[in-house]
PDB file of C-alpha atoms and ligand atoms in Angstrom:
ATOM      1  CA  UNK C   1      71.544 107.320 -10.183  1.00 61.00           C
ATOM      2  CA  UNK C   2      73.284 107.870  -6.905  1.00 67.00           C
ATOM      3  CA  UNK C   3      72.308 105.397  -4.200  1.00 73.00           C
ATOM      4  CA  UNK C   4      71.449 106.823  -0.842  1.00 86.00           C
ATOM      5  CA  UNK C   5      73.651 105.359   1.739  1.00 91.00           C
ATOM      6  CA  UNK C   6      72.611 105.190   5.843  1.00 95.00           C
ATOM      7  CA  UNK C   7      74.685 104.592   8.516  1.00 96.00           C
ATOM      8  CA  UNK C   8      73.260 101.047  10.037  1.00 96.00           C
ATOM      9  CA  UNK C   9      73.171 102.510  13.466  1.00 96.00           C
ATOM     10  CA  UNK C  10      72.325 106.198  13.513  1.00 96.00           C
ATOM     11  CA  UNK C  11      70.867 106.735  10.040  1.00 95.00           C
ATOM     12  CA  UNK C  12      72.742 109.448   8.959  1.00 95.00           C
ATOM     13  CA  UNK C  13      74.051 109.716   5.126  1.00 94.00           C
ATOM     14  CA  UNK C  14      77.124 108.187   4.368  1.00 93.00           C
ATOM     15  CA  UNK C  15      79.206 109.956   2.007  1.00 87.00           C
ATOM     16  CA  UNK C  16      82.745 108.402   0.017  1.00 82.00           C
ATOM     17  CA  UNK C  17      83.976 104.571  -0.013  1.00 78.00           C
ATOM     18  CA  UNK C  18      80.305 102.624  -1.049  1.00 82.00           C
ATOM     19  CA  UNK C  19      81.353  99.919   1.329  1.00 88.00           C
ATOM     20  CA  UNK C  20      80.933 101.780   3.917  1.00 90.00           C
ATOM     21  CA  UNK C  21      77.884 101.183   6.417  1.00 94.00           C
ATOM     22  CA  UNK C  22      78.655 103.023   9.479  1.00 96.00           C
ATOM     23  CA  UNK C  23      79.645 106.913   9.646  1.00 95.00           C
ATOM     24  CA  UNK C  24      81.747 106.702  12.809  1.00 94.00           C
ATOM     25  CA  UNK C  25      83.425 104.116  14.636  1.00 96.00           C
ATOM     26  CA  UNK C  26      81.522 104.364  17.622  1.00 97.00           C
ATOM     27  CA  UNK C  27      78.510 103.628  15.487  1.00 97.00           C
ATOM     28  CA  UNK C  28      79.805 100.169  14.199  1.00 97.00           C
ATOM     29  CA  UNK C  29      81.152  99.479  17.773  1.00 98.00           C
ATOM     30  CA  UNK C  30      77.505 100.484  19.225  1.00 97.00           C
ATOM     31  CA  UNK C  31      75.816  98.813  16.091  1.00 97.00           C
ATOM     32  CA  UNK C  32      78.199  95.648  17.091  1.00 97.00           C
ATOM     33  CA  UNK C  33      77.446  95.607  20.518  1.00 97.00           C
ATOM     34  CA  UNK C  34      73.646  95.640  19.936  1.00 97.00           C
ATOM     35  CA  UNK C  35      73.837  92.975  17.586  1.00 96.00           C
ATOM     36  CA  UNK C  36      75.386  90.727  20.160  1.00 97.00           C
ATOM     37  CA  UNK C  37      73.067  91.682  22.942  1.00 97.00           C
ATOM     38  CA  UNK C  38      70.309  90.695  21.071  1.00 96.00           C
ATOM     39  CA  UNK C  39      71.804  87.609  20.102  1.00 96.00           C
ATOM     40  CA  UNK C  40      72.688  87.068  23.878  1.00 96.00           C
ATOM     41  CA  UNK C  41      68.607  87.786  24.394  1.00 97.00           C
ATOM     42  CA  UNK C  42      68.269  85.661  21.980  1.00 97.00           C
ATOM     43  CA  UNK C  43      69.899  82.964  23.590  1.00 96.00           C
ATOM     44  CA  UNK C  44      68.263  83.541  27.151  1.00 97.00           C
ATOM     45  CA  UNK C  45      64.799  83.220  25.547  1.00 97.00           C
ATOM     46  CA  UNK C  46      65.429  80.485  23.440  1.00 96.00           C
ATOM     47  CA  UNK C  47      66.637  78.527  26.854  1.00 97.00           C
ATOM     48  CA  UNK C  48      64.047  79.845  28.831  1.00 97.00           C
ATOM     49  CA  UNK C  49      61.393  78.227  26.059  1.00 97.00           C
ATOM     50  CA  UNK C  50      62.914  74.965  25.984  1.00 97.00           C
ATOM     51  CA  UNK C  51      62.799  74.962  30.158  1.00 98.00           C
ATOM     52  CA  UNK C  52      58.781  76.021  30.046  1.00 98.00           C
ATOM     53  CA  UNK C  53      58.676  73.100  27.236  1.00 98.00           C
ATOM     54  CA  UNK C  54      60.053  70.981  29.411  1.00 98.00           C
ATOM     55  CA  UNK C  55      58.087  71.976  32.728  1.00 98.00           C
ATOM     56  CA  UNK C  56      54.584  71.904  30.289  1.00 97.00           C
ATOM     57  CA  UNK C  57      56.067  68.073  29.698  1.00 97.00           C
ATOM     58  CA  UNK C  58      57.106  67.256  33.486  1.00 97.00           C
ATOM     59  CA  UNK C  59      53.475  68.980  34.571  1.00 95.00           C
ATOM     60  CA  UNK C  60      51.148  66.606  32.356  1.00 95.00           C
ATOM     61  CA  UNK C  61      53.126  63.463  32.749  1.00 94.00           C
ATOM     62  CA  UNK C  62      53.591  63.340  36.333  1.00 94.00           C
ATOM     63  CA  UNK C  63      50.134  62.782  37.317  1.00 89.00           C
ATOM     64  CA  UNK C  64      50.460  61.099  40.757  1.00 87.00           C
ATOM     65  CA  UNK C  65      53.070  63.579  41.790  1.00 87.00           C
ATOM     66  CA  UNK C  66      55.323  60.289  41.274  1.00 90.00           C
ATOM     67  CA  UNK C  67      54.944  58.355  37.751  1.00 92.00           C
ATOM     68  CA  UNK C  68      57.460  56.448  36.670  1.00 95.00           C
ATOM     69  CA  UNK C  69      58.169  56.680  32.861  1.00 95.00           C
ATOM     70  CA  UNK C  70      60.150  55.565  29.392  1.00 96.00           C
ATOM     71  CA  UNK C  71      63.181  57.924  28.353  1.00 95.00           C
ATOM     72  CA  UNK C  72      62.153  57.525  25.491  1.00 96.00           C
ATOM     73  CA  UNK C  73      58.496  58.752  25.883  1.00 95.00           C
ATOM     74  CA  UNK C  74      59.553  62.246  27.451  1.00 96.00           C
ATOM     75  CA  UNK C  75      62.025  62.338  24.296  1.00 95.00           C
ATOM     76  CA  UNK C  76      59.146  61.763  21.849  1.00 96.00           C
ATOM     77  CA  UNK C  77      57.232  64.574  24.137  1.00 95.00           C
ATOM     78  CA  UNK C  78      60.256  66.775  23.320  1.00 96.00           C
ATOM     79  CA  UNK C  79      61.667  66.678  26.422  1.00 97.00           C
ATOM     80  CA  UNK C  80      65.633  68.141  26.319  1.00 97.00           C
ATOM     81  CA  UNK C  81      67.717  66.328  29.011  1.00 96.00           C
ATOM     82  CA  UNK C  82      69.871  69.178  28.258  1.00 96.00           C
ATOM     83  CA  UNK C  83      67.915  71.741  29.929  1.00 97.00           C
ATOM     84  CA  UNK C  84      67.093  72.182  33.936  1.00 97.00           C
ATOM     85  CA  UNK C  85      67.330  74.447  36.763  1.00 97.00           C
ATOM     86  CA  UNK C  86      68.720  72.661  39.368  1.00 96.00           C
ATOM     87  CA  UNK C  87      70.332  69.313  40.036  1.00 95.00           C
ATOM     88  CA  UNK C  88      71.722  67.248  42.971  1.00 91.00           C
ATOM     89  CA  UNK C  89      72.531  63.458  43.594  1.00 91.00           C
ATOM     90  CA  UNK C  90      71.971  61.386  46.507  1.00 86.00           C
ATOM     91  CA  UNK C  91      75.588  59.751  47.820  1.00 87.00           C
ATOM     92  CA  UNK C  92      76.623  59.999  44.131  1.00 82.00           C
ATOM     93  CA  UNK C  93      74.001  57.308  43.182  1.00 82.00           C
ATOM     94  CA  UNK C  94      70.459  59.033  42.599  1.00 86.00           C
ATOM     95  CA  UNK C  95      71.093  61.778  40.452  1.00 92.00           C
ATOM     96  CA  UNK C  96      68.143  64.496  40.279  1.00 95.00           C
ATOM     97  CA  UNK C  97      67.370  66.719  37.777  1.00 97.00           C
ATOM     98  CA  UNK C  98      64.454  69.430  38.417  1.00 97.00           C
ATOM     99  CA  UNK C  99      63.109  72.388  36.345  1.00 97.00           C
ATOM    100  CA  UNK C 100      61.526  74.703  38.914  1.00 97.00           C
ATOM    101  CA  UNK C 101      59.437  72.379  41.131  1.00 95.00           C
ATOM    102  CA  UNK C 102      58.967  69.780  38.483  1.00 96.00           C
ATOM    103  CA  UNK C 103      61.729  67.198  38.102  1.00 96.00           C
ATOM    104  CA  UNK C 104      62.743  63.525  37.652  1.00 97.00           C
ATOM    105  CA  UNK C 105      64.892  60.962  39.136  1.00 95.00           C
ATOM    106  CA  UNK C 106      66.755  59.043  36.378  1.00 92.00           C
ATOM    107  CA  UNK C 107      66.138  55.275  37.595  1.00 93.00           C
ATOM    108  CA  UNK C 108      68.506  53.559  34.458  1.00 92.00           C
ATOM    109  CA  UNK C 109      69.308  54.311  30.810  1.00 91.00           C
ATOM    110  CA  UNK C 110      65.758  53.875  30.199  1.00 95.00           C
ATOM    111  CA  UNK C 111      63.929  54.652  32.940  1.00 96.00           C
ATOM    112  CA  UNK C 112      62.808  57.739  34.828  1.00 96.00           C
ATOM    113  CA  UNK C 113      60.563  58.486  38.036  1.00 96.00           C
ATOM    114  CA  UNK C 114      58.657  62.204  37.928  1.00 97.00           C
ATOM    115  CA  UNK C 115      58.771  63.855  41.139  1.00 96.00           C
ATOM    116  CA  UNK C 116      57.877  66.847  42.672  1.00 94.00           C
ATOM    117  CA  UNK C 117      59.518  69.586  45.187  1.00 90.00           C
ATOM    118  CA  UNK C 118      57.615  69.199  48.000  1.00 76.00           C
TER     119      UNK C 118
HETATM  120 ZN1  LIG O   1      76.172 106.625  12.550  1.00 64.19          ZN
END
């Protein structure tokens, strides 16, 4: 029994070596390409989750539009300190980190005050 063989990008048969997966070159470059933009996609929305994560988080802690809170809580919440959309610092000292109009001022290594853009 002879397998049937598709090119990955375009579908066509593939006829001779039975390692072969693409019938042109420009197939496995376009097959290639695609692959990495949707890892790049990938990427974006996997960053884009993690800032709306932490937004949800920022949103239903900071009740009085400034609450200050543990480190460690927001961590628990699943907070990423990795992730935000804008930061600044205040004469190199108070060092701001927001995501959209939700952020926090980072008081010590424990300690954090919510604020809000206002
Ligand atoms: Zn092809």
């Amino acid at each position: 029994m002879i397998e049937e063989r598709r090119c990955l990008n375009c579908g066509s048969l593939l006829k001779g070596r039975s390692d072969k997966r693409f019938c042109h070159d420009q197939c496995r470059s376009r097959h290639n390409y695609d692959q990495k933009s949707q890892d790049n996609l990938n990427l974006i929305r996997e960053i884009n989750n993690s800032l709306k994560k932490n937004w949800d988080i920022l949103k239903t802690l900071n009740i009085n539009g400034e609450t200050k809170i543990s480190k460690r809580t927001m961590a628990i919440q699943g907070f990423n300190f990795d992730y935000f959309t804008s930061a600044y610092s205040i004469e190199g000292k108070e060092k701001y980190f927001y995501c959209y109009e939700m952020g926090y001022q980072v008081i010590n290594d424990s300690e954090i005050l919510l604020v809000e853009k206002g």
